[in-house]
Coordinates of C-alpha atoms in Angstrom, one line a residue:
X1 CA -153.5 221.9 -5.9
X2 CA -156.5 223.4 -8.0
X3 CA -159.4 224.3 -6.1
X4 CA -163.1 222.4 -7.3
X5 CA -165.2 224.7 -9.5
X6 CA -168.3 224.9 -7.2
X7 CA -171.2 223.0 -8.8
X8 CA -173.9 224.5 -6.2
X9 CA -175.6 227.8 -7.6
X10 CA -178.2 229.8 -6.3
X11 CA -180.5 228.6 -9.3
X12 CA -179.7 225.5 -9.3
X13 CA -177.1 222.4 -8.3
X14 CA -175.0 221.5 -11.5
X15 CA -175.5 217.7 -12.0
X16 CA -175.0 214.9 -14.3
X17 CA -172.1 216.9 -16.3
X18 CA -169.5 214.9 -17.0
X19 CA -166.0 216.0 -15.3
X20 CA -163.4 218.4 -16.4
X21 CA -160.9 215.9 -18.4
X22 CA -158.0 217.5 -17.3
X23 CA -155.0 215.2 -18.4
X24 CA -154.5 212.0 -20.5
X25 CA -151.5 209.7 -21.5
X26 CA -152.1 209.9 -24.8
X27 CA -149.9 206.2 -25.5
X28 CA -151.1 204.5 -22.4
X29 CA -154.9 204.8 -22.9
X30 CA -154.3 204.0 -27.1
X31 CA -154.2 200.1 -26.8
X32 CA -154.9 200.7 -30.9
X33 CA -152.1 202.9 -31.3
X34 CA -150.1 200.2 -28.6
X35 CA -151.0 197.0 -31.4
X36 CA -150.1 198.8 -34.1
X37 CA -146.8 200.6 -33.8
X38 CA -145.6 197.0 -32.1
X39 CA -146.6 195.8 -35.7
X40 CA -145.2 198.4 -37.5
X41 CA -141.8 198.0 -35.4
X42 CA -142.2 201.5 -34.0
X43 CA -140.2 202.9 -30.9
X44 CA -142.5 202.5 -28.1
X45 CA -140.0 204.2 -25.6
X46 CA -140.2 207.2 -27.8
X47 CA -143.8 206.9 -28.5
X48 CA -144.6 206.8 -24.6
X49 CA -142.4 209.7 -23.6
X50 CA -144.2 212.3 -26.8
X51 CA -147.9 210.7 -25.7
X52 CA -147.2 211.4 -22.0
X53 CA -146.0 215.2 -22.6
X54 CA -148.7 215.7 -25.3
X55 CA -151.3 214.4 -23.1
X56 CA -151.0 216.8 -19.6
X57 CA -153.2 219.3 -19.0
X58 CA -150.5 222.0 -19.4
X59 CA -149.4 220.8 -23.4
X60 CA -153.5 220.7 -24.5
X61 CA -154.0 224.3 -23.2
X62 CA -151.1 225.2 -25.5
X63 CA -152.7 224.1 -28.0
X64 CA -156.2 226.2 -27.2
X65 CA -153.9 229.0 -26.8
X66 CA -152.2 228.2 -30.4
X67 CA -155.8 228.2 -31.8
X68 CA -157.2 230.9 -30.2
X69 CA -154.6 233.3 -31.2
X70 CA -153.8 233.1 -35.0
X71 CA -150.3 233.9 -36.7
X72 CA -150.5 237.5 -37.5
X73 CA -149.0 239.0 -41.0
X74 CA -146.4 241.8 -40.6
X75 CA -145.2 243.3 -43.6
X76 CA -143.6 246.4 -43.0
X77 CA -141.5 247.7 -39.2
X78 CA -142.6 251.2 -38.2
X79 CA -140.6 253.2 -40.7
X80 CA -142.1 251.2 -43.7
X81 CA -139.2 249.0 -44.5
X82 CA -140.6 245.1 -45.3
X83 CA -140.5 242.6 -42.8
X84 CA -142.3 239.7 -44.7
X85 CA -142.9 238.0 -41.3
X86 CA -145.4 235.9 -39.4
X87 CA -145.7 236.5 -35.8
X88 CA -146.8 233.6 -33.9
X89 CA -148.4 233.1 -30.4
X90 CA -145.6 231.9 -27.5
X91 CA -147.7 228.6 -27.3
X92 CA -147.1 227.7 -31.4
X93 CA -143.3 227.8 -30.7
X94 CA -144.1 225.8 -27.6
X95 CA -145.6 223.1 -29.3
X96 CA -142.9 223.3 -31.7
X97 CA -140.0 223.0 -29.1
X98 CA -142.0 219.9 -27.6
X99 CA -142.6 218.0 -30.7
X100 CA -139.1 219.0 -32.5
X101 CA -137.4 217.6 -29.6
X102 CA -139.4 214.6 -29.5
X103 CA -137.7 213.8 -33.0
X104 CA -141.5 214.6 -34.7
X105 CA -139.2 215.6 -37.9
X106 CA -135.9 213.8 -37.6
X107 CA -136.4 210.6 -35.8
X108 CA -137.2 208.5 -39.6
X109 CA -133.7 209.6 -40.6
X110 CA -131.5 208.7 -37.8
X111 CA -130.6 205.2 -39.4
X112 CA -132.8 203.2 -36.2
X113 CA -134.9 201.0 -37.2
X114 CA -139.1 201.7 -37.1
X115 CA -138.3 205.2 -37.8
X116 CA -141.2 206.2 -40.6
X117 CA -143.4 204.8 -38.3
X118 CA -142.2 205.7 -35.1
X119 CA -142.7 209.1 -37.3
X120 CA -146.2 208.3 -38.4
X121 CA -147.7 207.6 -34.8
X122 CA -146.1 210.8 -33.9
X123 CA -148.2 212.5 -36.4
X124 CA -151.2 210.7 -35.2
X125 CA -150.7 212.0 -31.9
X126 CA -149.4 215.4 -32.0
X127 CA -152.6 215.8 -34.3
X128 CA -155.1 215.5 -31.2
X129 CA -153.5 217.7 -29.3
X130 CA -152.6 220.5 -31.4
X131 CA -152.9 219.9 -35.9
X132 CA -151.4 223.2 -37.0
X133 CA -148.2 223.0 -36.0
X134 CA -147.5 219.8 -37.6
X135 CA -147.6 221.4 -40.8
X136 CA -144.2 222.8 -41.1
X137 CA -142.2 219.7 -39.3
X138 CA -144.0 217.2 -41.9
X139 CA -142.9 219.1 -44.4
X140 CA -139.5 219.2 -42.8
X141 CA -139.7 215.7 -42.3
X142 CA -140.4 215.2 -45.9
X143 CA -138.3 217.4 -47.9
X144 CA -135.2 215.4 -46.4
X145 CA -134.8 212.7 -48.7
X146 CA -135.6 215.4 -51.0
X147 CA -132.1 217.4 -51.0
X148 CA -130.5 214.8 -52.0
X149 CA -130.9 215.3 -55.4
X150 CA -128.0 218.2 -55.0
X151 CA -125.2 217.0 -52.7
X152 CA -123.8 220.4 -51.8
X153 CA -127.1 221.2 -50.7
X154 CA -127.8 218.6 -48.4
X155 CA -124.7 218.7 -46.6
X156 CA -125.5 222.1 -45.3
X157 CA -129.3 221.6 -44.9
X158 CA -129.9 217.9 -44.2
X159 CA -128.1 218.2 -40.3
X160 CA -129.9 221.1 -40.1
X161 CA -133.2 219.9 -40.7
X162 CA -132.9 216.8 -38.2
X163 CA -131.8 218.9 -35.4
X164 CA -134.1 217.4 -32.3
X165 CA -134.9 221.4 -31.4
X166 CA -136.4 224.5 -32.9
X167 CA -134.5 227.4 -33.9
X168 CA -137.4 229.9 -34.7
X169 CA -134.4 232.5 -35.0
X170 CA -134.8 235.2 -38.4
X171 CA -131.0 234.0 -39.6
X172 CA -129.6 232.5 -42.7
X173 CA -128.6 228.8 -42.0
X174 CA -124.9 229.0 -41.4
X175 CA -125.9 230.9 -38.2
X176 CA -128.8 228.5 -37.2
X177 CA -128.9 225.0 -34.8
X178 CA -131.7 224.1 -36.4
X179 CA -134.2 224.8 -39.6
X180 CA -137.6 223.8 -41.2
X181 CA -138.4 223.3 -45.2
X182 CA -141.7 223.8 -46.3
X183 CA -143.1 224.0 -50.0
X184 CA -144.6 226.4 -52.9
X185 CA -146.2 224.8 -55.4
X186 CA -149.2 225.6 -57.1
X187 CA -150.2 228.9 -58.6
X188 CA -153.4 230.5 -59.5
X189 CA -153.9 229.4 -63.2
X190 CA -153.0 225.5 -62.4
X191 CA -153.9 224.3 -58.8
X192 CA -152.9 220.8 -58.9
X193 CA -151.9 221.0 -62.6
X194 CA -148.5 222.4 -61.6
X195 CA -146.9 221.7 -65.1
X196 CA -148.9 225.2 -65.4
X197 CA -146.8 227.5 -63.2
X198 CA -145.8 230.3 -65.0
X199 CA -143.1 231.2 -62.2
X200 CA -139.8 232.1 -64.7
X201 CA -135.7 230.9 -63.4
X202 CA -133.5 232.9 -64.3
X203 CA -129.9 231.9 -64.6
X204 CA -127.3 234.1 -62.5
X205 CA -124.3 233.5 -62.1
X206 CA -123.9 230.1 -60.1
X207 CA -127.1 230.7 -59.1
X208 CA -130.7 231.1 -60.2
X209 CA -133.2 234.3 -59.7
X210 CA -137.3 233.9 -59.6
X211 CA -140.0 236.1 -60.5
X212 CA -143.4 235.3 -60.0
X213 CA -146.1 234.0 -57.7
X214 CA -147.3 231.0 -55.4
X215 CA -151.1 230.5 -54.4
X216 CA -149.9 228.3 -52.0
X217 CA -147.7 228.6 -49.4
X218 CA -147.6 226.8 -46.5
X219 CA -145.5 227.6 -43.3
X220 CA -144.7 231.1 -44.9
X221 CA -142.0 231.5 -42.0
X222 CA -139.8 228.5 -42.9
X223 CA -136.0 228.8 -42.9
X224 CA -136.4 227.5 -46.8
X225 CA -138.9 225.9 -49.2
X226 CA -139.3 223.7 -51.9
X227 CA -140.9 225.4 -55.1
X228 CA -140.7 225.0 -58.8
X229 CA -140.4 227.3 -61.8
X230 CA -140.1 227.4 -65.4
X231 CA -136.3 227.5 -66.2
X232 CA -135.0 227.3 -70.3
X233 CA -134.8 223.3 -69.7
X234 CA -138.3 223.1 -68.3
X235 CA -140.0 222.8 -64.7
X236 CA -137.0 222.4 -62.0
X237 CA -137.1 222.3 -58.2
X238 CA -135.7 225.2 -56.6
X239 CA -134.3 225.9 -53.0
X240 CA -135.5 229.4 -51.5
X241 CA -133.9 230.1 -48.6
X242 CA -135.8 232.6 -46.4
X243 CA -133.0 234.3 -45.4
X244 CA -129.4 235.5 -47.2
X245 CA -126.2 236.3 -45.2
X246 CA -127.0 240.2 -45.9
X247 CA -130.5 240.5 -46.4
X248 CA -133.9 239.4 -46.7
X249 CA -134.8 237.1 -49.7
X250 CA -137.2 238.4 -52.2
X251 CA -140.2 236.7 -50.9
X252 CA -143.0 239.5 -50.4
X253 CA -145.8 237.4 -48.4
X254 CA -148.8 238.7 -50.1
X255 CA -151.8 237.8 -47.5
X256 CA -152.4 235.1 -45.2
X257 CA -154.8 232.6 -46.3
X258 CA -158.2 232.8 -43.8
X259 CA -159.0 228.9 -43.7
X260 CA -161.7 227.1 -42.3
X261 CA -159.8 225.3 -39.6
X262 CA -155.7 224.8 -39.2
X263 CA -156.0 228.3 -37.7
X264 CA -152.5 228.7 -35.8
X265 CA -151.0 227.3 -38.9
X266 CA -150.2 230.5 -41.0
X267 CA -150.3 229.5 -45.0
X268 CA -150.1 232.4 -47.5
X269 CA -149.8 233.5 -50.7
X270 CA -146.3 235.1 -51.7
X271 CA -144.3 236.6 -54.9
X272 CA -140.8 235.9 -55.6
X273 CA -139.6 239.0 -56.7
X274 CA -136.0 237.9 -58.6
X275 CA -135.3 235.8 -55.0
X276 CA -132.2 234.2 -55.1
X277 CA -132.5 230.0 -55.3
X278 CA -130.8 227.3 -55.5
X279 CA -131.4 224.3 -58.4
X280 CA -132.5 221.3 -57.1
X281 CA -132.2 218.4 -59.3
X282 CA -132.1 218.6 -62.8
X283 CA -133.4 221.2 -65.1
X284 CA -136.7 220.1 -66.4
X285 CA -137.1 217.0 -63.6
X286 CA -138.4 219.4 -61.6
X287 CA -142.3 217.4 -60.7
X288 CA -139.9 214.1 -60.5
X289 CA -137.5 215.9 -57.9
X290 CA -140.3 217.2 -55.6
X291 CA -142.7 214.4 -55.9
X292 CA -140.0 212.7 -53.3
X293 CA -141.2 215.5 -50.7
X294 CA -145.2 214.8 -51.8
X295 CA -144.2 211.5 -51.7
X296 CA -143.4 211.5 -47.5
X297 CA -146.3 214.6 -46.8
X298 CA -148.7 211.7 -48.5
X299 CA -147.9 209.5 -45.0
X300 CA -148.4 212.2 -43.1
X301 CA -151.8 212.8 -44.5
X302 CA -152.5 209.3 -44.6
X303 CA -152.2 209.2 -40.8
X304 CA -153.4 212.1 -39.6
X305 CA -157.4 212.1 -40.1
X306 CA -156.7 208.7 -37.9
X307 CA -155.4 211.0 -34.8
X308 CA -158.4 213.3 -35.5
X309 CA -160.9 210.3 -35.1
X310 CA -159.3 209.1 -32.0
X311 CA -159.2 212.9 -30.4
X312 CA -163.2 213.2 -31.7
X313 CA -164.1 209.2 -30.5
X314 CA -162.1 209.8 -27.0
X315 CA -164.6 213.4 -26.2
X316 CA -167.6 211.5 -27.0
X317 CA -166.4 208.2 -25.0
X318 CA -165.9 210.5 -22.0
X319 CA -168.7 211.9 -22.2
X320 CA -171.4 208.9 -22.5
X321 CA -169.3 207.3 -19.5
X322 CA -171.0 209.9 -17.3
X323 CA -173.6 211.3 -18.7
X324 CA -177.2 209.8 -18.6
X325 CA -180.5 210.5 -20.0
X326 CA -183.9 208.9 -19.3
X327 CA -182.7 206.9 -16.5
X328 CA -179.6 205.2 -18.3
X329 CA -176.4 205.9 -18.5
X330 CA -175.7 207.0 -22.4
X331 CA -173.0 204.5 -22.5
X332 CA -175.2 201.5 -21.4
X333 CA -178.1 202.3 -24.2
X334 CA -177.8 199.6 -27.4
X335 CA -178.1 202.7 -29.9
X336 CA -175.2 204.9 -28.5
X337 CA -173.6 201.6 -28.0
X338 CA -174.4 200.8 -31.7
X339 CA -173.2 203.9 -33.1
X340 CA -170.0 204.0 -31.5
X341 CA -168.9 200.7 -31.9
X342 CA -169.1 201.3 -35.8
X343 CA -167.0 204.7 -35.3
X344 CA -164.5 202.5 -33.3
X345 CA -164.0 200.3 -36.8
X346 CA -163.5 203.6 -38.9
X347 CA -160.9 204.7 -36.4
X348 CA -159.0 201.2 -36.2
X349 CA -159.0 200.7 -39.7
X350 CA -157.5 203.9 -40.4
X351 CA -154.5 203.8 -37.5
X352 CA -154.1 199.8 -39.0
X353 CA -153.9 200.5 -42.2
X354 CA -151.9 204.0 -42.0
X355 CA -149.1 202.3 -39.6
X356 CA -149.0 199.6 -42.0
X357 CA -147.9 202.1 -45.3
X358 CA -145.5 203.3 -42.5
X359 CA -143.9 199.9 -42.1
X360 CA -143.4 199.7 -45.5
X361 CA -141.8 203.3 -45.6
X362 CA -139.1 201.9 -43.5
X363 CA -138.5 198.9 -45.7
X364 CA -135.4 198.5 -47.8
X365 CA -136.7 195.7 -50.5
X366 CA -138.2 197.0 -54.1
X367 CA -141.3 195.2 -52.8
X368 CA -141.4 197.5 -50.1
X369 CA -140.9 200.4 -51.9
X370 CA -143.9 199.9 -54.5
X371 CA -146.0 198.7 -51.8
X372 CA -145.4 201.8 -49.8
X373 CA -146.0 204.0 -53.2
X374 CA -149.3 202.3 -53.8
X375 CA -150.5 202.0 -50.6
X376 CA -149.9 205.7 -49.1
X377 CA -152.3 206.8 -51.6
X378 CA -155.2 204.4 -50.7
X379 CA -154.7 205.1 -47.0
X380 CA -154.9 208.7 -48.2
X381 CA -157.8 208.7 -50.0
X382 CA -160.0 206.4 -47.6
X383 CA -158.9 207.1 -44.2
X384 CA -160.0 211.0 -45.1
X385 CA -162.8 210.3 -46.5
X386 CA -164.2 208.8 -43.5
X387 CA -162.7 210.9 -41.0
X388 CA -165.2 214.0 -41.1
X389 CA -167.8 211.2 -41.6
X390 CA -166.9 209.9 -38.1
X391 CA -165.9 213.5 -36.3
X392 CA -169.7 214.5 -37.2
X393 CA -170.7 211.5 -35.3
X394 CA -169.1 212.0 -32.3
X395 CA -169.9 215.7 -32.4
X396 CA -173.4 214.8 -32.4
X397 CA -173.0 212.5 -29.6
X398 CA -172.4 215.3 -27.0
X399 CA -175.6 217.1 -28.4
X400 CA -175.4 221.3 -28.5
X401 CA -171.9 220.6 -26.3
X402 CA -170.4 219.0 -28.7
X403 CA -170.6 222.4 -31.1
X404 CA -169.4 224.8 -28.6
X405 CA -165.8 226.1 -28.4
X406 CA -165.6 224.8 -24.8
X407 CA -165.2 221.3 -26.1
X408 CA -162.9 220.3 -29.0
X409 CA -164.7 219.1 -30.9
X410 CA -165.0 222.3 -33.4
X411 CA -161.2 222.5 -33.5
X412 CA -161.2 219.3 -34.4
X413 CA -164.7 219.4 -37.1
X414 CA -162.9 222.0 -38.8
X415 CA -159.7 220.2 -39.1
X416 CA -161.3 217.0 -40.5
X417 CA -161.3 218.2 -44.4
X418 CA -158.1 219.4 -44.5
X419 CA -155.9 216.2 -44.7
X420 CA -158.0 214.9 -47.6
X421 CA -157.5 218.5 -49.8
X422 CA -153.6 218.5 -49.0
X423 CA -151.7 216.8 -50.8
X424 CA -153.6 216.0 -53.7
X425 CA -157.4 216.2 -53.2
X426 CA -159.8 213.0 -53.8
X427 CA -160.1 212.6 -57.1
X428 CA -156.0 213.4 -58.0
X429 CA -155.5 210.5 -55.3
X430 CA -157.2 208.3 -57.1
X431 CA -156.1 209.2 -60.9
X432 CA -152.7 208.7 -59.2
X433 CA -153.4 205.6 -58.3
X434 CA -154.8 204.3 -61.4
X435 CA -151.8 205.9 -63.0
X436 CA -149.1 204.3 -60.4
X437 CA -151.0 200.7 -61.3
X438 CA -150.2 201.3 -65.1
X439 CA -147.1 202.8 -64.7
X440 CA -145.4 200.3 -62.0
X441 CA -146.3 196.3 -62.8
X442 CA -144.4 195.7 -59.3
X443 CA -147.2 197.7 -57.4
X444 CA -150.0 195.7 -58.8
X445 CA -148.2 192.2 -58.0
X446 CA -147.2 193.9 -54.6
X447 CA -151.1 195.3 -53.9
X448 CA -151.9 191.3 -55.2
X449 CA -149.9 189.8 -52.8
X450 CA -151.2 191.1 -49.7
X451 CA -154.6 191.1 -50.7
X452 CA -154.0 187.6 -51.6
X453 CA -152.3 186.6 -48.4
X454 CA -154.8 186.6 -45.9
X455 CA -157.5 184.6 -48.4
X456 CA -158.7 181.8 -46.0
X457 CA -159.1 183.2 -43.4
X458 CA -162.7 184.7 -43.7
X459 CA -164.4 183.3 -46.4
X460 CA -166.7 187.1 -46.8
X461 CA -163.4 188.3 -47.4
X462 CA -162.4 185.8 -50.1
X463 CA -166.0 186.8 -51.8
X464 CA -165.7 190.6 -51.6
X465 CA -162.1 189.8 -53.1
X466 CA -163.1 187.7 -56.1
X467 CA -166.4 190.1 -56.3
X468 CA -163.9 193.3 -56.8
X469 CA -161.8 191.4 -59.4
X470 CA -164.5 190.2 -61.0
X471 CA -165.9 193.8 -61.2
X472 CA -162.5 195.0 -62.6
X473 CA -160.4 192.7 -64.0
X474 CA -158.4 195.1 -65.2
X475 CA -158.1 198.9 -64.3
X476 CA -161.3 200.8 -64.3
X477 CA -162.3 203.5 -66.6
X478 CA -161.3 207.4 -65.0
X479 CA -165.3 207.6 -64.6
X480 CA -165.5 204.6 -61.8
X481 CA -161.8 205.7 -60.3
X482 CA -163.1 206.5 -56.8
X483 CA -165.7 203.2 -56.5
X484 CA -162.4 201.2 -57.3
X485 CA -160.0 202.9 -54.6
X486 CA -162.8 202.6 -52.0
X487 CA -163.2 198.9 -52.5
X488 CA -159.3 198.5 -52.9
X489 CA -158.5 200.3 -49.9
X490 CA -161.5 198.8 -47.9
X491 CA -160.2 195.1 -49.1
X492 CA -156.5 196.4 -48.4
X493 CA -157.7 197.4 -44.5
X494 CA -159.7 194.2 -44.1
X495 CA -156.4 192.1 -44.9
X496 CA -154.4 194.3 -42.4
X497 CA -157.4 193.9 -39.4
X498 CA -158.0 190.4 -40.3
X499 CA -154.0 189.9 -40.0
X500 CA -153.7 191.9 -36.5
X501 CA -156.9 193.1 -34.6
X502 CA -159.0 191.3 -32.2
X503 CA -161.6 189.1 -33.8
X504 CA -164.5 191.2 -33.0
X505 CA -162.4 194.3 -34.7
X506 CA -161.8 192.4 -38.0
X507 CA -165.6 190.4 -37.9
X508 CA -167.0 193.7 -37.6
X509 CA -165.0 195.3 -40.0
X510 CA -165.5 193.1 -42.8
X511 CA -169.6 192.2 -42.6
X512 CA -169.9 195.8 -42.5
X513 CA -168.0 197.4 -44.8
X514 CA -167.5 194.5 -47.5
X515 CA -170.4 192.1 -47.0
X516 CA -172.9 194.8 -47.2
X517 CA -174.1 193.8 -43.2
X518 CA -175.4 197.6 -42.5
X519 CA -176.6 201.0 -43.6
X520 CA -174.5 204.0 -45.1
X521 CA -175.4 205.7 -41.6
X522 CA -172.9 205.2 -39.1
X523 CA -174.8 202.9 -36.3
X524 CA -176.8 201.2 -39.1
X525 CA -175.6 198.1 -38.1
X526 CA -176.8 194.7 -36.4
X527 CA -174.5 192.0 -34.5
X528 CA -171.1 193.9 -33.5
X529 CA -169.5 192.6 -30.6
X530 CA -170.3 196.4 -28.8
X531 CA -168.0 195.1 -26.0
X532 CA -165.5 194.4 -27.2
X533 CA -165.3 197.4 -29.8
X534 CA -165.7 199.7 -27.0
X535 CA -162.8 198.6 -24.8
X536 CA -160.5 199.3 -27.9
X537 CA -161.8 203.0 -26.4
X538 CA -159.3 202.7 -23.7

């Protein structure tokens, strides 16, 4: 048993200071997460056993730990041979070890039902605690379905990749009892325009040989990665394994990148200097083959800036529970209580709406399919764009605490970009969007038919509904792209909240964010059921 810190100093007694968290059940004090993964059909049993683990004391101060000592690039050993290696901190393979065996990766491809969203609230949590260290197992998670464009391929990799451990051993696969994926795409010239890369395939043998660089590369210490280069037929996918049964693969890691946030996370820039890969998919359907991993990393992002929300509303909930100022209690006084309420219908929307696209993820109908293709890029673009929006809220709610390393809430400021850059950044979200509406009839009827199916039931719904068609009967122009995914992914949340959260959730919801009921400040708002709102806290 810990011994109290001593709050009597010889200056001064140390009073009204809220208490040292210490541990949370990160499942049982979620009644949102609760409601929605029983919607989504997600494994609760799984879901309470990763919450509980993530939540302790002991897993969170991995997670400091993780932060607070970055991966560390070593190139060369003592006698200036290359190493190409990231050294990580014992608490990053800790947090690995916990949230591998938890199935964070795997669990959506064991043939059980719920599992894409079992997977999704998995990311959500796991992203509270500790947000680097999901970056390699989403991508694991995603480049599954992936390999399957090359048989051969994935019946070495695929059992692999859903081993429920980590194997953070430097050995080729055969010798492995478990692996990650991760992915190099974009180079210097093109960024997002990848049908720039000027990364050259050269045929040998069975096999193919590349020469030339990645700007991007995240997870640099991955047993593999997805990447693509120029080859005679055009852009093709390519499997780099990180290690060979004799050697090292060609990849020199160049520099790590120094990023705002996502700091035990190592991404880098590398060189393939004639590595030896492995086609993936046909020559020239190279952005078709990997746009299955993208695809799956889309749901991940989707999800995640919902976890950060909860992580940044549950500091600031704590701490107006027992703090007070000028006589009052903070969490007694109308404007804390005004502001936090409309956080609470940021955060709701986006775990709603995100478990949602997962549900549809683990659907086996065409509908679901262009429903899920449609819809993973709204929740995308939305749910990040309000997630800094609300993390700056409740950072501002502890005053000068809130931006001091003793809290999380920096971890978590600095984190709050991120998802909304990965991935495709805003304004490719939204051109992809426009272009997945053209492209695919079925995702407009699909995207139709659930707006359509909760008409009735709040008639400032049915008028923002007709308002927004009315406004764009067809698609808009490029110019008016990102007015049109707000509204549709606003309407699409509404229809999900109006379908499954308490009444004062979805009435709040929808006078506020589609009947125009408030400011463009968050607590500019009149009429919420504060109450209620703020038992959906936990």
């Amino acid at each position: 048993m810990k011994s109290p810190a001593r709050g009597t100093l010889p200056t001064h007694d140390v009073l009204n200071q809220p208490p040292v968290r210490g541990g949370t059940d990160l499942w049982l004090s979620d009644p949102v997460l609760q409601d929605a993964a029983k919607t989504a059909g997600a494994r609760a049993l799984e879901l309470a056993a990763y919450g509980k683990t993530l939540g302790t004391e002991e897993t969170r101060e991995l997670g400091r730990e993780a932060n607070r000592h970055p991966p560390e690039l070593r190139l060369f050993d003592p006698g200036g041979r290359r190493l190409d290696e990231v050294r990580f901190h014992p608490a990053y393979h800790q947090m690995m070890q916990i949230s591998q065996s938890a199935g964070y990766a795997a669990l959506a491809w064991d043939r059980q039902p719920g599992g894409h969203a079992t997977h999704a609230a998995m990311v959500y949590l796991a992203g509270q605690v500790e947000p680097g260290h999901c970056c390699p197992m989403t991508m694991t998670y995603a480049a599954i379905p992936a390999l399957a464009a090359n048989e051969h391929i994935a019946s070495l990799w695929q059992p692999k990749l859903m081993a429920r451990h980590y194997d953070p051993s430097k050995k080729p696969i055969g010798q492995k009892t478990s692996v990650t994926l991760g992915m190099a795409m974009t180079e210097k010239q093109g960024g997002s325009d990848i049908r720039a890369n000027t990364t050259i395939a050269t045929r040998d043998g069975d096999h193919w040989r590349l020469r030339g660089h990645k700007w991007f590369c995240s997870a640099p210490m991955s047993d593999g990665f997805l990447t693509l280069a120029q080859a005679p037929g055009g852009l093709t996918c390519f499997l780099v394994p990180r290690w060979l049964e004799s050697e090292r693969n060609a990849i020199h890691l160049m520099r790590l990148k120094d990023k705002l946030g996502n700091k035990s996370n190592a991404s880098s820039e590398i060189e393939y200097h004639d590595a030896l890969v492995y086609q993936l998919g046909e020559e020239g359907a190279g952005v078709r083959t990997i746009l299955e991993m993208v695809h799956h990393t889309r749901l991940d992002t989707a999800m995640a800036p919902a976890g950060l929300m909860r992580a940044a509303l549950s500091e600031a909930h704590h701490w107006v529970e027992h703090r007070s100022a000028f006589q009052r209690r903070l969490i007694d006084q109308p404007l804390m209580r005004a502001v936090l309420s409309d956080l609470v219908l940021d955060w709701e929307g986006a775990v709603t709406l995100g478990m949602r696209v997962a549900q549809a993820f683990d659907g086996q109908t065409p509908e679901d399919k262009a429903f899920a293709r449609i819809s993973v890029a709204l929740a995308k673009f939305l749910n990040n764009k309000r997630c800094p929006v609300v993390v700056v809220e409740a950072m501002e709610v502890l005053g000068g605490m809130g931006y001091v390393e003793d809290t999380p809430l920096p971890l978590i400021y600095r984190e709050a970009p991120l998802n909304s850059i990965w991935e495709g950044s805003g304004n490719v979200i939204c051109l992809d969007i426009l272009r997945t509406l053209t492209r695919e009839p079925q995702a407009a009827e699909v995207l139709g038919a659930e707006l359509d199916a909760v008409r009735g039931t709040d008639r400032r719904y049915d008028a923002a509904l007709t308002a927004h068609r009315s406004r764009w009967p067809g698609l808009p122009p490029e110019a008016e792209a990102r007015w049109y995914a707000e509204r549709t992914a606003l309407l699409l949340t509404a229809s999900q909240l109006l379908r499954h959260a308490p009444g004062a959730v979805a009435d709040g919801f929808v006078a506020t964010r589609l009947s125009g009921d408030g400011g463009r400040i968050p607590g500019s708002v009149a009429g919420l059921d504060t109450d209620a709102l703020l038992a959906r806290l936990g």
